Coordinates of C-alpha atoms and ligand atoms in Angstrom, one line a residue:
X1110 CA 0.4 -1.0 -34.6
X1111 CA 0.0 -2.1 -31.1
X1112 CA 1.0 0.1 -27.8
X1113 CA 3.2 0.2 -25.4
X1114 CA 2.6 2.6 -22.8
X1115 CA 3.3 1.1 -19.6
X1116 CA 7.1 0.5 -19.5
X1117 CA 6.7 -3.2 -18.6
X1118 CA 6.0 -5.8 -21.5
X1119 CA 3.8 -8.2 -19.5
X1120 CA 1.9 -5.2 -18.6
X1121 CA 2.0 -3.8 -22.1
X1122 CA 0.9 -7.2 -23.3
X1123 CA -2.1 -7.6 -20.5
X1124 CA -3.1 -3.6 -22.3
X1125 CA -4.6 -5.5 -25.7
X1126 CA -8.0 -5.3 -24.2
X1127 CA -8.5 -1.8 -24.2
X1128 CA -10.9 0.2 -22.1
X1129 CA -11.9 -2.5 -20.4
X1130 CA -14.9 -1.0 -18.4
X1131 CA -16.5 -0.1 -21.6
X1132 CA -19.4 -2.1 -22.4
X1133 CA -17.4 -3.4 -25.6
X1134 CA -13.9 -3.4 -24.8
X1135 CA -10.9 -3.1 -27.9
X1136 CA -9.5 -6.2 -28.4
X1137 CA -5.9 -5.5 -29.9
X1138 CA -5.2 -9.2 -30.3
X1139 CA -8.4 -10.3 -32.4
X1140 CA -6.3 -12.7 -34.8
X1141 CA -3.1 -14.9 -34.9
X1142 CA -1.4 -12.3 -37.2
X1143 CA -1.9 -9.6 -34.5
X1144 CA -0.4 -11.9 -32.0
X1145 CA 2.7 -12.3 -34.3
X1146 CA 2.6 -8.7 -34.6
X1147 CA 2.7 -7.9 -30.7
X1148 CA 5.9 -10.4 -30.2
X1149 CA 7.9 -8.4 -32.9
X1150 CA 6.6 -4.9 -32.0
X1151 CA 7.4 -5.9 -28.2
X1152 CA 10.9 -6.9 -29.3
X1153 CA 10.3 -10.1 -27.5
X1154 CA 11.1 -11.8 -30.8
X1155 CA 12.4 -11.0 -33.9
X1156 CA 10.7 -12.9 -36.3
X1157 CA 6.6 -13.5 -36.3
X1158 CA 6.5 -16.7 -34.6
X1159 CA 3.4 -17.7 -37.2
X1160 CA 1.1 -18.0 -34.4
X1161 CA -1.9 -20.2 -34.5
X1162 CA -5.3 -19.9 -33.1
X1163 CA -4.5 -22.6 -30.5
X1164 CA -1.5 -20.2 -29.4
X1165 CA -4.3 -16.8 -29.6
X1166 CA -6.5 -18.9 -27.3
X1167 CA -3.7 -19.6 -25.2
X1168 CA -2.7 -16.0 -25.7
X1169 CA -5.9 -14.5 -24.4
X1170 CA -6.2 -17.0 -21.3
X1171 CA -2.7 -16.0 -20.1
X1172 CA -3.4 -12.3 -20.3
X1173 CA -6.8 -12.1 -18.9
X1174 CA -5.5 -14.5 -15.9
X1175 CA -3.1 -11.8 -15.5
X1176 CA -4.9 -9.1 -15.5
X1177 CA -7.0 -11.2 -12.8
X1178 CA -4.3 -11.2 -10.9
X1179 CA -3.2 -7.6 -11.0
X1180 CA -7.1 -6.4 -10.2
X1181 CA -6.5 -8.8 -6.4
X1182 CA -3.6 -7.4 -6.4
X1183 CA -4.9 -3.2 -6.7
X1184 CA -7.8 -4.5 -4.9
X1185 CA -6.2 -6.6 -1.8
X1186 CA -8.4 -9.2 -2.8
X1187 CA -7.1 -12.9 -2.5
X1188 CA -5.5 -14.1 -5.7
X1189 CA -8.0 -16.1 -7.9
X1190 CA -6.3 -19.7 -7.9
X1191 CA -7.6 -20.6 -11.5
X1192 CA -5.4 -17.5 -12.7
X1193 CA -2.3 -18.3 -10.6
X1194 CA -2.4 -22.0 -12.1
X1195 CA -2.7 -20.7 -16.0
X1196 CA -0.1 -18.3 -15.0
X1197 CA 2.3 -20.4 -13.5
X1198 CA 1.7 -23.6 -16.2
X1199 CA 2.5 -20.9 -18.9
X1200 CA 5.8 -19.7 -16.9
X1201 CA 6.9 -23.1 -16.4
X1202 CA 7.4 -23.2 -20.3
X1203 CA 10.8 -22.7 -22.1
X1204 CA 11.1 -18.8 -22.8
X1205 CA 12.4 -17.7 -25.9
X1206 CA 16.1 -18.4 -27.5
X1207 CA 18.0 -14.8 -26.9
X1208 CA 22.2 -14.9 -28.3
X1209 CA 24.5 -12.6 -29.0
X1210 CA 24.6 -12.2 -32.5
X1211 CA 28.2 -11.7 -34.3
X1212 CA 27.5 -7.5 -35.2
X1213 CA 26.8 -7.2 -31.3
X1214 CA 23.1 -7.3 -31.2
X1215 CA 20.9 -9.5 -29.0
X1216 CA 18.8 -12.2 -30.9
X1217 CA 15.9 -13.6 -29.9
X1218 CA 14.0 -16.5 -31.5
X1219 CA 11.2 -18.7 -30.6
X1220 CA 7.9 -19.9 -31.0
X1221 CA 4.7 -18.0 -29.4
X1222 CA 4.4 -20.5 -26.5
X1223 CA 8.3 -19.8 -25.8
X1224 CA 7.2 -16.1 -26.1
X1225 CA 4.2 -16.5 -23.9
X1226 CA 6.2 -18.0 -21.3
X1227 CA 8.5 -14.9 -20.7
X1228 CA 5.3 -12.6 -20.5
X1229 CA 4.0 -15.4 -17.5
X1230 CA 7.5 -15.5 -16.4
X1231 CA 7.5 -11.5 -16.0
X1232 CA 4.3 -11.1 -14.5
X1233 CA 5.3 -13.3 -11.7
X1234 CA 7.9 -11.6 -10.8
X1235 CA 5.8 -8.3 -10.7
X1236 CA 3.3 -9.4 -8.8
X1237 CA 5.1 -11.6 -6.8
X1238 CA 8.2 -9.3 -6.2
X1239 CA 8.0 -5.8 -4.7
X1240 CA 6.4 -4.5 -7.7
X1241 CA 3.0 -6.0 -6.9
X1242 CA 2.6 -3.5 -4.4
X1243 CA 3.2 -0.4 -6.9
X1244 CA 0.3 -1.7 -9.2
X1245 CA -1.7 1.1 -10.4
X1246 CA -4.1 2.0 -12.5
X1247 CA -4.3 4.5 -15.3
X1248 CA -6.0 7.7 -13.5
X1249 CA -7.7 8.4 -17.1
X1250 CA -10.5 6.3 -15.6
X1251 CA -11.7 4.9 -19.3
X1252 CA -8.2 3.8 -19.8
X1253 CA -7.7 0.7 -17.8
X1254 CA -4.2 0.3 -18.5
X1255 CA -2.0 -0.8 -15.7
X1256 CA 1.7 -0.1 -14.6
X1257 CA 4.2 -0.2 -11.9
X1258 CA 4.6 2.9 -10.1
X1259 CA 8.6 3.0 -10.1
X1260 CA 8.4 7.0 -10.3
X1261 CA 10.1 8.9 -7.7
X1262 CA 7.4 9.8 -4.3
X1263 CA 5.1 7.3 -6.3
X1264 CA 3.2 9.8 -8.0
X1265 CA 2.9 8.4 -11.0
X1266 CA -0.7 9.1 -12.0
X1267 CA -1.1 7.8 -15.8
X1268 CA 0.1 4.9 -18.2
X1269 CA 1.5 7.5 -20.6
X1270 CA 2.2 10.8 -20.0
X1271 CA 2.1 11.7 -24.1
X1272 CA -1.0 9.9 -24.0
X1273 CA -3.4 9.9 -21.3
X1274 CA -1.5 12.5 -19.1
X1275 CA -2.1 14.8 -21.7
X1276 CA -5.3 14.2 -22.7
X1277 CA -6.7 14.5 -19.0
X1278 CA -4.6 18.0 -18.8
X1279 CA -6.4 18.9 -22.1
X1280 CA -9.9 18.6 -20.9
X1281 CA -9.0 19.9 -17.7
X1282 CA -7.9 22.8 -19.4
X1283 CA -10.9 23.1 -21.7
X1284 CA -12.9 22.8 -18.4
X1285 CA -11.6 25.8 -17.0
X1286 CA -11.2 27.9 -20.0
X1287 CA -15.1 26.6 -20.9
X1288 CA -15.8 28.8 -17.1
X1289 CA -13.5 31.8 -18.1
X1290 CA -15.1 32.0 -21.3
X1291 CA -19.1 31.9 -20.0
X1292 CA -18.0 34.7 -17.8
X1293 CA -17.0 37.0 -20.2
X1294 CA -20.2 36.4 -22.2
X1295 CA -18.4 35.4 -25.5
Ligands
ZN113 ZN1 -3.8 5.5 -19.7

């Protein structure tokens, strides 16, 4: 099962490589058949798009380019202009097929370069549009994962609350309990 913390798909989808200051990072999307998984899990598409390992490769370029991008961006560094142009050949791709289906439901169909090319598509209007400037990172400094700060006074401070919100108020917790505890000699 893959994860979507953030709120924002191309975000979400840029979140595969896990704890990225580690010195082995998680790689969520380590095979075509996780790549499928991620479109359907999104909701981007509804059917596994029967990715192959040209479209991983692809995959993996796109969303480290992003998260290039997103690092100038927190960082007020100039964009890298290797990532802008694998960013903006993947958004000038056909995104995927999206109907209304008969029942009332929204259908969406297409292949994984099609699905690609709405995650490019997104991420340029995030870091293009107002958003880039409410970039952050997760404050759960081994998380990595980044969002957009759309919270009210921008004081957003983690990816997930249920997750690392509440794991950093857990040990913060422990930390002070840990000095309560010494005092009283238990
Ligand atoms: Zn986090």
């Amino acid at each position: 099962m893959h994860a979507f913390p953030s709120g924002t798909l191309a975000l979400d989808f840029v979140g595969t490589l896990r704890v990225r200051r580690q010195p082995v990072p998680l790689e969520q999307l380590s095979s075509p058949m996780l790549l499928d998984a991620w479109f359907v899990e999104s909701g981007l598409l509804d059917e596994e798009p029967a990715s192959t390992e040209g479209d991983l490769r692809a995959a993996v370029k796109l969303r480290e380019s992003i998260y290039s991008l997103v690092k100038a961006r927190l960082t007020g560094a100039p964009l890298p202009a290797d990532a802008v142009a694998v960013v903006n050949r993947q958004a000038s791709g056909a995104p995927e097929l999206i109907q209304l289906g008969f029942g009332g439901r929204a259908l969406r169909s297409g292949s994984a370069a099609q699905g690609l090319a709405s995650i490019a598509r997104q991420s340029v209007e995030i870091i293009g549009g107002d958003d880039g400037a409410l970039l952050r990172e997760c404050g759960r400094s081994m998380c990595t994962q980044v969002y957009v700060d759309r919270s009210r006074g921008r004081r957003r401070e983690w990816c997930a609350m249920r997750t690392c919100g509440n794991r950093a108020k857990a040990s913060a917790y422990r930390a002070r309990h840990r000095g309560t505890v010494e005092k009283a000699g238990v």
